[in-house]
CSV table of C-alpha atoms and ligand atoms in Angstrom, one decimal:
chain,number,residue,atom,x,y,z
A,1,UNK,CA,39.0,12.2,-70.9
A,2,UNK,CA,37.2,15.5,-70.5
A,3,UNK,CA,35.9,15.9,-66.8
A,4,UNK,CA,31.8,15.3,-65.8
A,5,UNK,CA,30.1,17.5,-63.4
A,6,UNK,CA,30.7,16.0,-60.2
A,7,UNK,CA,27.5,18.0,-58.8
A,8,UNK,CA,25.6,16.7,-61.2
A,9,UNK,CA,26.6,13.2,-60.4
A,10,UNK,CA,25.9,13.3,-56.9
A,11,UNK,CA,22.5,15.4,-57.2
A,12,UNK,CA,21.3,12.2,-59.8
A,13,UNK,CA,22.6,9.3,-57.2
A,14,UNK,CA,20.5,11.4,-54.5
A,15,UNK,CA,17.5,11.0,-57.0
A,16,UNK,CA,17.8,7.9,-57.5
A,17,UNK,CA,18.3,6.6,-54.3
A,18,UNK,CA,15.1,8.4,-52.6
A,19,UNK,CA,12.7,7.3,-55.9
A,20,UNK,CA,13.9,3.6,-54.4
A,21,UNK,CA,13.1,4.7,-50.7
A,22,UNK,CA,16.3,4.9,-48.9
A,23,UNK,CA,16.8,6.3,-46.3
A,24,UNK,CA,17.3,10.0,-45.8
A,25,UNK,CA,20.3,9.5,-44.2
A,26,UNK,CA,22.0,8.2,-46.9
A,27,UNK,CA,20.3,10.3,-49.3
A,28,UNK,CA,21.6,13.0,-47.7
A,29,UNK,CA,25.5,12.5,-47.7
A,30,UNK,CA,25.2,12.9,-51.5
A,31,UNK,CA,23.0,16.0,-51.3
A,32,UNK,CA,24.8,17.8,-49.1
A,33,UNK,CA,28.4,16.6,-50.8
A,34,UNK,CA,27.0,17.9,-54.0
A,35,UNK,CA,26.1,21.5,-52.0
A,36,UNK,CA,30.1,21.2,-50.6
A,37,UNK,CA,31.3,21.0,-54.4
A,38,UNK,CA,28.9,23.6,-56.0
A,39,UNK,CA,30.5,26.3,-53.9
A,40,UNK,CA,33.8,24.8,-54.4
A,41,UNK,CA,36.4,26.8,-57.1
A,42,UNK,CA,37.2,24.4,-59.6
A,43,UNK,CA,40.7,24.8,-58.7
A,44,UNK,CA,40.9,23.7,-55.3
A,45,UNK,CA,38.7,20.5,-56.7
A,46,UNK,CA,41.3,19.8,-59.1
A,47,UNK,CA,43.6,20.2,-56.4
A,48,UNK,CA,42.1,17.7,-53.8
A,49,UNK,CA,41.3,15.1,-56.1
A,50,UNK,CA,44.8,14.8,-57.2
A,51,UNK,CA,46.3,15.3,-53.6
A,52,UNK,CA,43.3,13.3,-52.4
A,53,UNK,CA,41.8,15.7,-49.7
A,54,UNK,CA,38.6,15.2,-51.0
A,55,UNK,CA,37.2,13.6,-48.1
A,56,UNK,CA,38.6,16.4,-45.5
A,57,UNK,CA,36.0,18.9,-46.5
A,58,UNK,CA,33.1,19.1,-44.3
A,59,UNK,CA,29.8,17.5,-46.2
A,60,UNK,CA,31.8,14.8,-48.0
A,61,UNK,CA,32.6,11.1,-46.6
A,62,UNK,CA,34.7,8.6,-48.1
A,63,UNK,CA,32.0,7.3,-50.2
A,64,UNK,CA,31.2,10.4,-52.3
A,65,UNK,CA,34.5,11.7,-52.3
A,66,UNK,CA,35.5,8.5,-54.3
A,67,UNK,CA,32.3,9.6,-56.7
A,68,UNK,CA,33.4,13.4,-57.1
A,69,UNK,CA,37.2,11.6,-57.8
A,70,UNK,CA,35.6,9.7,-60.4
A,71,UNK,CA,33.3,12.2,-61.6
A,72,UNK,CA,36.8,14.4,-62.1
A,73,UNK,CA,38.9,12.1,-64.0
A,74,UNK,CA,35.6,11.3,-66.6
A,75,UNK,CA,34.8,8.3,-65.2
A,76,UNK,CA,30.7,8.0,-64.6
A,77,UNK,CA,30.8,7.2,-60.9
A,78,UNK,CA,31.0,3.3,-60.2
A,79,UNK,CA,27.7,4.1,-57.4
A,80,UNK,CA,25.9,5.7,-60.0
A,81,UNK,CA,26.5,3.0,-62.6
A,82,UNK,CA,25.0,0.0,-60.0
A,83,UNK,CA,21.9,2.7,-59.8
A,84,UNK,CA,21.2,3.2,-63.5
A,85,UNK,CA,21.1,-0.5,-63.6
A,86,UNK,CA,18.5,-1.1,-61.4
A,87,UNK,CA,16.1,1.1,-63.1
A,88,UNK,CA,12.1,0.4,-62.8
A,89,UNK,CA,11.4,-1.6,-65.7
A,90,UNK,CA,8.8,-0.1,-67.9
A,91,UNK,CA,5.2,0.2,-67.9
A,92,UNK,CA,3.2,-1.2,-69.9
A,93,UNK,CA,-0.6,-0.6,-71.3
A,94,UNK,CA,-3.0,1.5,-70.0
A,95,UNK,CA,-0.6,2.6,-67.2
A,96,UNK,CA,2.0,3.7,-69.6
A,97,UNK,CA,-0.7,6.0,-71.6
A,98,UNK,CA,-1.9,7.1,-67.9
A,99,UNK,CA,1.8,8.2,-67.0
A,100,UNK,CA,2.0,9.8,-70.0
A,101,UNK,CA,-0.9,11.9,-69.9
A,102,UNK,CA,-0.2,13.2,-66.7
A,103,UNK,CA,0.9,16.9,-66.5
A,104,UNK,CA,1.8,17.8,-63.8
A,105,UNK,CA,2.0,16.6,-59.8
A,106,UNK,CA,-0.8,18.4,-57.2
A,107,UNK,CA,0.4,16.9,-53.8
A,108,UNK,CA,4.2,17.7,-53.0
A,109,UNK,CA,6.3,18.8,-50.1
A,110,UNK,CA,9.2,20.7,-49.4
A,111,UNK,CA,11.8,21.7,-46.5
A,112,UNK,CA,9.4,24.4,-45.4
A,113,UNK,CA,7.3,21.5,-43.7
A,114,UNK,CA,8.1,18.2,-43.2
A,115,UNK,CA,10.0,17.6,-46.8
A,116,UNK,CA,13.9,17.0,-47.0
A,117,UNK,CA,14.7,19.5,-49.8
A,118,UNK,CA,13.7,23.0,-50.8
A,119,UNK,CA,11.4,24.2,-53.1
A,120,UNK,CA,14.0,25.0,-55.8
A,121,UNK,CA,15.1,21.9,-56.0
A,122,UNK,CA,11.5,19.9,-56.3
A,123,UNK,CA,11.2,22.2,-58.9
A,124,UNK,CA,13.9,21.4,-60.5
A,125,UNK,CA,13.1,17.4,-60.1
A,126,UNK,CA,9.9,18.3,-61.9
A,127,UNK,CA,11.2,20.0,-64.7
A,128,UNK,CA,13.6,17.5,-65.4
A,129,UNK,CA,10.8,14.7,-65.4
A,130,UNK,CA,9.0,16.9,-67.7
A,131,UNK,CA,6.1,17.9,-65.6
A,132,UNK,CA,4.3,21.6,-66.8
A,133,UNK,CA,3.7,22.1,-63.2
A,134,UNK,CA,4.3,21.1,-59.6
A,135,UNK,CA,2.2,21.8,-57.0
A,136,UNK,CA,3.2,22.9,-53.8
A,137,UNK,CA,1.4,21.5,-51.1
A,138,UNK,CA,2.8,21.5,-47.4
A,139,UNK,CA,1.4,21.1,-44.4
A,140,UNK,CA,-1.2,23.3,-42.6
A,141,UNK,CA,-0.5,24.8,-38.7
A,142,UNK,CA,-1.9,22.1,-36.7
A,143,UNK,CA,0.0,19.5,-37.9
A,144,UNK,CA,2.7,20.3,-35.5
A,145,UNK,CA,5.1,17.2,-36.0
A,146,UNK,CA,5.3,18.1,-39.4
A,147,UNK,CA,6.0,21.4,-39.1
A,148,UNK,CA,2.8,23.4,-40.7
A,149,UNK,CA,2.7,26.3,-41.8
A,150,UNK,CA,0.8,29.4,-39.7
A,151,UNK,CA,-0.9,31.7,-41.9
A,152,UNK,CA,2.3,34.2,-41.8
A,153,UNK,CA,4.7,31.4,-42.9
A,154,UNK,CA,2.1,30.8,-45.9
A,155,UNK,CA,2.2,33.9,-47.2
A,156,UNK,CA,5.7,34.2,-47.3
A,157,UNK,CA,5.7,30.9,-49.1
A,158,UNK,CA,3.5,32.6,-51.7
A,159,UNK,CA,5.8,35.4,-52.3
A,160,UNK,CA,8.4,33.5,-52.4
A,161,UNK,CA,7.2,30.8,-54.8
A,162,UNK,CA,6.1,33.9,-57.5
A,163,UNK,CA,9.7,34.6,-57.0
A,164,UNK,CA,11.1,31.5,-57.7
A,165,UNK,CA,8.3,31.3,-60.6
A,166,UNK,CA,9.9,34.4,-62.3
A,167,UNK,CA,13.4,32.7,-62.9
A,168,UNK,CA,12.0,29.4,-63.4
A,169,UNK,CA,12.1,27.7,-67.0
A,170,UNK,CA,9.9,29.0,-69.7
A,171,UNK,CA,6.6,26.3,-69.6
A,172,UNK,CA,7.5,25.1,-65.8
A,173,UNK,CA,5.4,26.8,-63.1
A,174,UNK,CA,5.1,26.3,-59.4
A,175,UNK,CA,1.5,26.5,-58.2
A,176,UNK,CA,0.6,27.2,-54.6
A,177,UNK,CA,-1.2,24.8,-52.4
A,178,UNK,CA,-1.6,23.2,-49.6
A,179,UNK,CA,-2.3,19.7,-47.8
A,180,UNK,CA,-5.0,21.6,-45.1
A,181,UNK,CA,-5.6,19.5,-42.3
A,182,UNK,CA,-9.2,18.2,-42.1
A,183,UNK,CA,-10.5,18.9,-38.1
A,184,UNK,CA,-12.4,16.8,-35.9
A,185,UNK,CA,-15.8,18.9,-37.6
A,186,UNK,CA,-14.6,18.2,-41.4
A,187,UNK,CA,-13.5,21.9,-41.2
A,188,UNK,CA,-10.0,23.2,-42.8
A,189,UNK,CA,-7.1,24.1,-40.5
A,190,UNK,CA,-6.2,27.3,-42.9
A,191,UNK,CA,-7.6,30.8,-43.1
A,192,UNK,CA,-10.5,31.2,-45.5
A,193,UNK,CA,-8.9,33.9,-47.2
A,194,UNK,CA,-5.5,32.2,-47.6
A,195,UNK,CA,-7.1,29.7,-48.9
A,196,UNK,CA,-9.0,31.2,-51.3
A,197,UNK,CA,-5.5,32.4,-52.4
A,198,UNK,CA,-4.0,29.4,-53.0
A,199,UNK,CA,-4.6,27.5,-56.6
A,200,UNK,CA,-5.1,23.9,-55.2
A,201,UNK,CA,-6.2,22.7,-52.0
A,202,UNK,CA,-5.5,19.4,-51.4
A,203,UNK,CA,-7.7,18.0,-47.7
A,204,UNK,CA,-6.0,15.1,-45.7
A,205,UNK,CA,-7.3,13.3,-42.6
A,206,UNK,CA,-4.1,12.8,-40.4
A,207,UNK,CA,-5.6,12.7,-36.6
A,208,UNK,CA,-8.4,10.7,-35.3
A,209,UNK,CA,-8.0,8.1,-37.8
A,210,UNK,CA,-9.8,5.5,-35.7
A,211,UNK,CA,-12.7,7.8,-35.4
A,212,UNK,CA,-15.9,5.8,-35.5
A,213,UNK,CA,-17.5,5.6,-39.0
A,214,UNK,CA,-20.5,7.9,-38.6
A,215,UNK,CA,-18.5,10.3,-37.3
A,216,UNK,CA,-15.3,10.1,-40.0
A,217,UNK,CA,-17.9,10.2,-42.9
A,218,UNK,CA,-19.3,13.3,-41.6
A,219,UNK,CA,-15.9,14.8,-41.0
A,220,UNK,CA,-15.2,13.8,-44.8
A,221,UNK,CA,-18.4,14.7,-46.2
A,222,UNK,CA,-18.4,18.2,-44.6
A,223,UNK,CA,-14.4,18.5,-45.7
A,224,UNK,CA,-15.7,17.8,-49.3
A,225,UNK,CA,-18.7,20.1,-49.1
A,226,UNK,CA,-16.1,23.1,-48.8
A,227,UNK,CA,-16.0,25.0,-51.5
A,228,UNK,CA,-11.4,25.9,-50.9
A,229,UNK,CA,-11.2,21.8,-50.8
A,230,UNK,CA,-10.4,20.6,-54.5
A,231,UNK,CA,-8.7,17.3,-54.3
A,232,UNK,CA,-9.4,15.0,-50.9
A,233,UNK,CA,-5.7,13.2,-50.1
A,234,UNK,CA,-5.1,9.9,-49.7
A,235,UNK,CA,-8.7,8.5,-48.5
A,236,UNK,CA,-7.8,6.1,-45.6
A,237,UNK,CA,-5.1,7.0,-44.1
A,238,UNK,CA,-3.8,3.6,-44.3
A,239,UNK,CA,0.2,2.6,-44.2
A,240,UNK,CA,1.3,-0.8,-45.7
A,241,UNK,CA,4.6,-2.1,-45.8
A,242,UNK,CA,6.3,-0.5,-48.7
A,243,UNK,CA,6.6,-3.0,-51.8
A,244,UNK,CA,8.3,-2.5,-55.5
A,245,UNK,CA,10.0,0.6,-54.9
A,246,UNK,CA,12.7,-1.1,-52.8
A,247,UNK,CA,11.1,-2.1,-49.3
A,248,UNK,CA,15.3,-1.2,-47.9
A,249,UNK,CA,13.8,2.5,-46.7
A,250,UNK,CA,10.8,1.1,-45.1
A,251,UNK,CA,10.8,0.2,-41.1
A,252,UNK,CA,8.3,-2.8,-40.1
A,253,UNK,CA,5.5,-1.8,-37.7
A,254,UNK,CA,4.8,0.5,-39.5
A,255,UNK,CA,1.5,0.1,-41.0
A,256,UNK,CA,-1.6,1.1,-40.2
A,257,UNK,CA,-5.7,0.1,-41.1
A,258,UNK,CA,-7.7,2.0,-43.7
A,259,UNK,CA,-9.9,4.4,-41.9
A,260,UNK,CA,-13.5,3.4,-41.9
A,261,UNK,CA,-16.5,5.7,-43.2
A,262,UNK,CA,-19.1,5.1,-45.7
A,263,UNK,CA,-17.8,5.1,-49.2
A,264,UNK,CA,-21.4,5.7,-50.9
A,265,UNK,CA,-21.5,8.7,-49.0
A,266,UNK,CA,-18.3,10.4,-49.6
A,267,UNK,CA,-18.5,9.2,-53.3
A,268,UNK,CA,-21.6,11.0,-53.8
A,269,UNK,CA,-20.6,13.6,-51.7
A,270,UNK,CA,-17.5,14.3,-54.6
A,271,UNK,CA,-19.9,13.8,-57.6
A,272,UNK,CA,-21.7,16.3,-56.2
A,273,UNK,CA,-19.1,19.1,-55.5
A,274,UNK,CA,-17.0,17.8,-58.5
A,275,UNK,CA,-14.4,17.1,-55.8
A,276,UNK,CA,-11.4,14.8,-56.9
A,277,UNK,CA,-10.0,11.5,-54.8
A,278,UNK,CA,-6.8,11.5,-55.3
A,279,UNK,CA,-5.2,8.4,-55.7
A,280,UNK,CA,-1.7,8.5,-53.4
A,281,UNK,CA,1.0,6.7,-55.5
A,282,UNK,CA,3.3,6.4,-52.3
A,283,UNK,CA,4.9,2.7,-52.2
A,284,UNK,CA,3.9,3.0,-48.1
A,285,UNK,CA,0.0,4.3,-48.9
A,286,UNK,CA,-1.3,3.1,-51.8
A,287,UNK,CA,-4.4,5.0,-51.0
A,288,UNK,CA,-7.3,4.1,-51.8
A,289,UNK,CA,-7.1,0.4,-51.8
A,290,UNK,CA,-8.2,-0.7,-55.4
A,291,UNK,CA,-12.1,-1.9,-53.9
A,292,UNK,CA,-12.6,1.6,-53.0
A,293,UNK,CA,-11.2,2.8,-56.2
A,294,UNK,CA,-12.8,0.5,-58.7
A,295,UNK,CA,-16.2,1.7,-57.1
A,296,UNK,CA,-15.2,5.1,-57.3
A,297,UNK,CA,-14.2,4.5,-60.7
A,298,UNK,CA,-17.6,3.0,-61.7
A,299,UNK,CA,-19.5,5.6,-59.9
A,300,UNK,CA,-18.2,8.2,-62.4
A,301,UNK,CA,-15.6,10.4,-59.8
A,302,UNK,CA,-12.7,12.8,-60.9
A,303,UNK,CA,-8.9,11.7,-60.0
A,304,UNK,CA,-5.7,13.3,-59.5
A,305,UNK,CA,-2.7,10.9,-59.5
A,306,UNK,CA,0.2,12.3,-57.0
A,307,UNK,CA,3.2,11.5,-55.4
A,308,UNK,CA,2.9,12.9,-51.9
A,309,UNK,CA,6.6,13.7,-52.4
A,310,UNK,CA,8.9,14.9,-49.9
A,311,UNK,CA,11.9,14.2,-51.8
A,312,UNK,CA,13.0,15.0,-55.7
A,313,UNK,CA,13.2,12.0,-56.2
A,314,UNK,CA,10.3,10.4,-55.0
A,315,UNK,CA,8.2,12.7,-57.7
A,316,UNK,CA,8.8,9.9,-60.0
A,317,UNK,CA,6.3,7.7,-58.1
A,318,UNK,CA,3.5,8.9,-60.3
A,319,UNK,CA,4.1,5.3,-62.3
A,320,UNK,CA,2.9,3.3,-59.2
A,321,UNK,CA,-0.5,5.5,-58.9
A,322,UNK,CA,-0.7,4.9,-62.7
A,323,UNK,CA,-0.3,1.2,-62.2
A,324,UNK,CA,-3.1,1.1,-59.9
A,325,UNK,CA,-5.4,3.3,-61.8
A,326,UNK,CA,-5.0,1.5,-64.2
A,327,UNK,CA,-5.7,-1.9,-63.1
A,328,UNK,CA,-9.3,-0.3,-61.6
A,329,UNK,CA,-10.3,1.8,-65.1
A,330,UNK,CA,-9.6,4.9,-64.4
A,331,UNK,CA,-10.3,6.9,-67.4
A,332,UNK,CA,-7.6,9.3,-68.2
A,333,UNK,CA,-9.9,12.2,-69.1
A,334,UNK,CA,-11.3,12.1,-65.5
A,335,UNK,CA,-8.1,12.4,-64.0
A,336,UNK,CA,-7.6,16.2,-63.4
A,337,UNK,CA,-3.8,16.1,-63.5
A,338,UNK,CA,-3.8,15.0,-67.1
A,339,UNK,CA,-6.0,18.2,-67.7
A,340,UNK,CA,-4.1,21.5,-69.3
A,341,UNK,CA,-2.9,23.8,-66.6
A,342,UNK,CA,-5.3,26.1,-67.5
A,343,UNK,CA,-8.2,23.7,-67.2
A,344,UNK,CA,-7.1,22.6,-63.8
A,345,UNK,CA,-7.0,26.1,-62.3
A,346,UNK,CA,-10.4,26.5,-63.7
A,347,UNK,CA,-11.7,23.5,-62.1
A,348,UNK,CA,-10.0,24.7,-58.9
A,349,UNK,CA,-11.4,28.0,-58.9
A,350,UNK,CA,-14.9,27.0,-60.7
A,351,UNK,CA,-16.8,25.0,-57.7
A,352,UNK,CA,-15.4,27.1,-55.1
A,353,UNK,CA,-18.0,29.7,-57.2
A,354,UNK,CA,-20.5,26.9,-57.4
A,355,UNK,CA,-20.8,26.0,-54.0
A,356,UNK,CA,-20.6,29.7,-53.1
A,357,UNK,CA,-23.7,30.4,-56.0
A,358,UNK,CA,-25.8,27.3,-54.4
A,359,UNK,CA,-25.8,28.5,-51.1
A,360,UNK,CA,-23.8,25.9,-49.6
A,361,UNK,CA,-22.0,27.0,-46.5
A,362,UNK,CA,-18.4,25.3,-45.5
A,363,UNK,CA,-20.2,24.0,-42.3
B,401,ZN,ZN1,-0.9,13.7,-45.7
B,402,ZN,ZN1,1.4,14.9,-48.1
């Protein structure tokens, strides 16, 4: 039987384990196994696997050397087969033309904040899933405990994303970003003219969240009003115990209570910058609840549906955003993400000019 890749293998159980929420721990055998065996001659693995040394090289435990062993002799890996075979059953409807449509991903993170895998290999996840683009989108200074980026750190991002862009499949492109910190004042926690820079600029609440509600929908509004904000991330705040996507990787006591603010004014505050909610497909957000979205829905605003990634895997969460979008009528043509690229950097760069041409000032 002609041999599989063992990299391979252990790079798809590694997917498939963080799209159902495990934990990173265990993720991470198989990742950095798979890192072991890439540098590995193909000798030396022949050699192991038949003396059975696998498991003495640093990076691999008993349970993925069994998998590479497998991998080796042609076998598909008994761990990988229980995987495939819990697949996400299939959507249906609206949700399925919704997932469809969808483009591309504008809220993702890698190693260089607080996600578990470098850009590369998102990438990678992405073009594999078919996406056109990926957008990169870590975190901004202040958000210490997740590791933000200062402006310097930024920029060498940026140089080295059009790097990585360069060498990157024909049709695939990474595009910058950022998840910018909204302050206490509904300012930006990024330099203006990095900003500027960047293609999309996703805003996030993630201090304060129990701010009273005059003061959090003037935060908001103010956020929206800037003309570098494009897409405003997950709207609450909120945390709910993880359901569908295997509730084994989430840890109870962990939820939190929607933020409150007046909807009416932060919708109307998006109609009228052309601002996009996002609608947060994570399994532990859900974000916004599906009241706040139908009336969003109804009150004519623009979507993107993203992942909040910070694993490969987890970039195929885009079906449980579609499911909810969905359910509340989201129209697909007024979700920017199932907009050509082309369209959406216009949109991105377009009311920046607007609000700049209006007078408005970023407050
Ligand atoms: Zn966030
Ligand atoms: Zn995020």
């Amino acid at each position: 039987m002609p041999s599989r890749d063992p990299v391979a293998d252990l790079r798809r159980i590694a997917f498939l384990l963080e799209r159902a929420n495990e934990s990173t721990y265990r993720v991470r055998s198989f990742r950095s196994a798979a890192t072991t065996v890439a540098a590995l001659p193909v000798t030396e693995l022949a050699e192991r696997a038949a003396a059975g040394t696998l498991g003495e090289l640093s990076g691999v435990g008993e349970v993925t050397a069994r998998c590479i062993a497998e991998s080796l002799a042609g076998e598909e890996p008994v761990y990988l087969r229980r995987l495939e075979s819990t697949e996400g059953t299939d959507l249906n409807g609206a949700a399925r033309k919704l997932r469809e449509a969808l483009r591309g991903d504008c809220h993702a993170h890698s190693d260089w904040s607080d996600g578990g895998s470098p850009i590369e290999e998102m990438a990678l996840a992405a073009v594999e899933l078919g996406h056109e683009y990926l957008v990169l989108t870590d975190h901004s200074p202040r958000l210490t405990v997740a590791r933000g980026l200062p402006p310097a750190r930024l920029r060498r991002q940026l140089d080295y994303v059009a790097k990585l862009n360069d060498a990157l499949p024909e049709g695939f492109r990474i595009l910058t970003g950022i998840e910018v910190d909204i302050l206490d004042d509904g300012s930006l926690d990024q330099e203006d003219a990095l900003l500027a820079r960047l293609d999309v600029v996703v805003g996030s609440v993630h201090s304060k969240l129990r701010d009273e509600s005059p003061r959090m929908t003037r935060r908001m509004v103010n956020a929206i009003a800037n003309p570098h904000l494009d897409i405003l991330g997950h709207l609450t705040g909120r945390k709910v115990a993880a359901e569908g996507a295997g509730d084994r990787g989430h840890r109870k006591g962990h939820t939190r209570p929607p933020s409150t603010f007046d909807l009416d004014k932060v919708i109307a505050a998006c109609l009228e910058h052309g601002k996009a909610i996002e609608i947060n497909s994570r399994p532990d957000r859900l974000d916004p609840p599906k009241r706040m979205l139908t009336v969003a829905v109804e009150a004519g605003c623009l979507f993107s549906i993203d992942t909040d990634a910070h694993a490969p895997g987890q970039l195929d969460w885009l079906r449980y955003g579609c499911e909810r979008a969905a359910l509340c009528g989201v129209p697909p043509e007024r979700v920017v993400n199932t907009w050509s690229m082309e369209r959406l950097l216009e949109w991105a760069a377009g009311h920046s000019g607007k609000a700049v041409g209006s007078g408005r000032g970023t407050n």
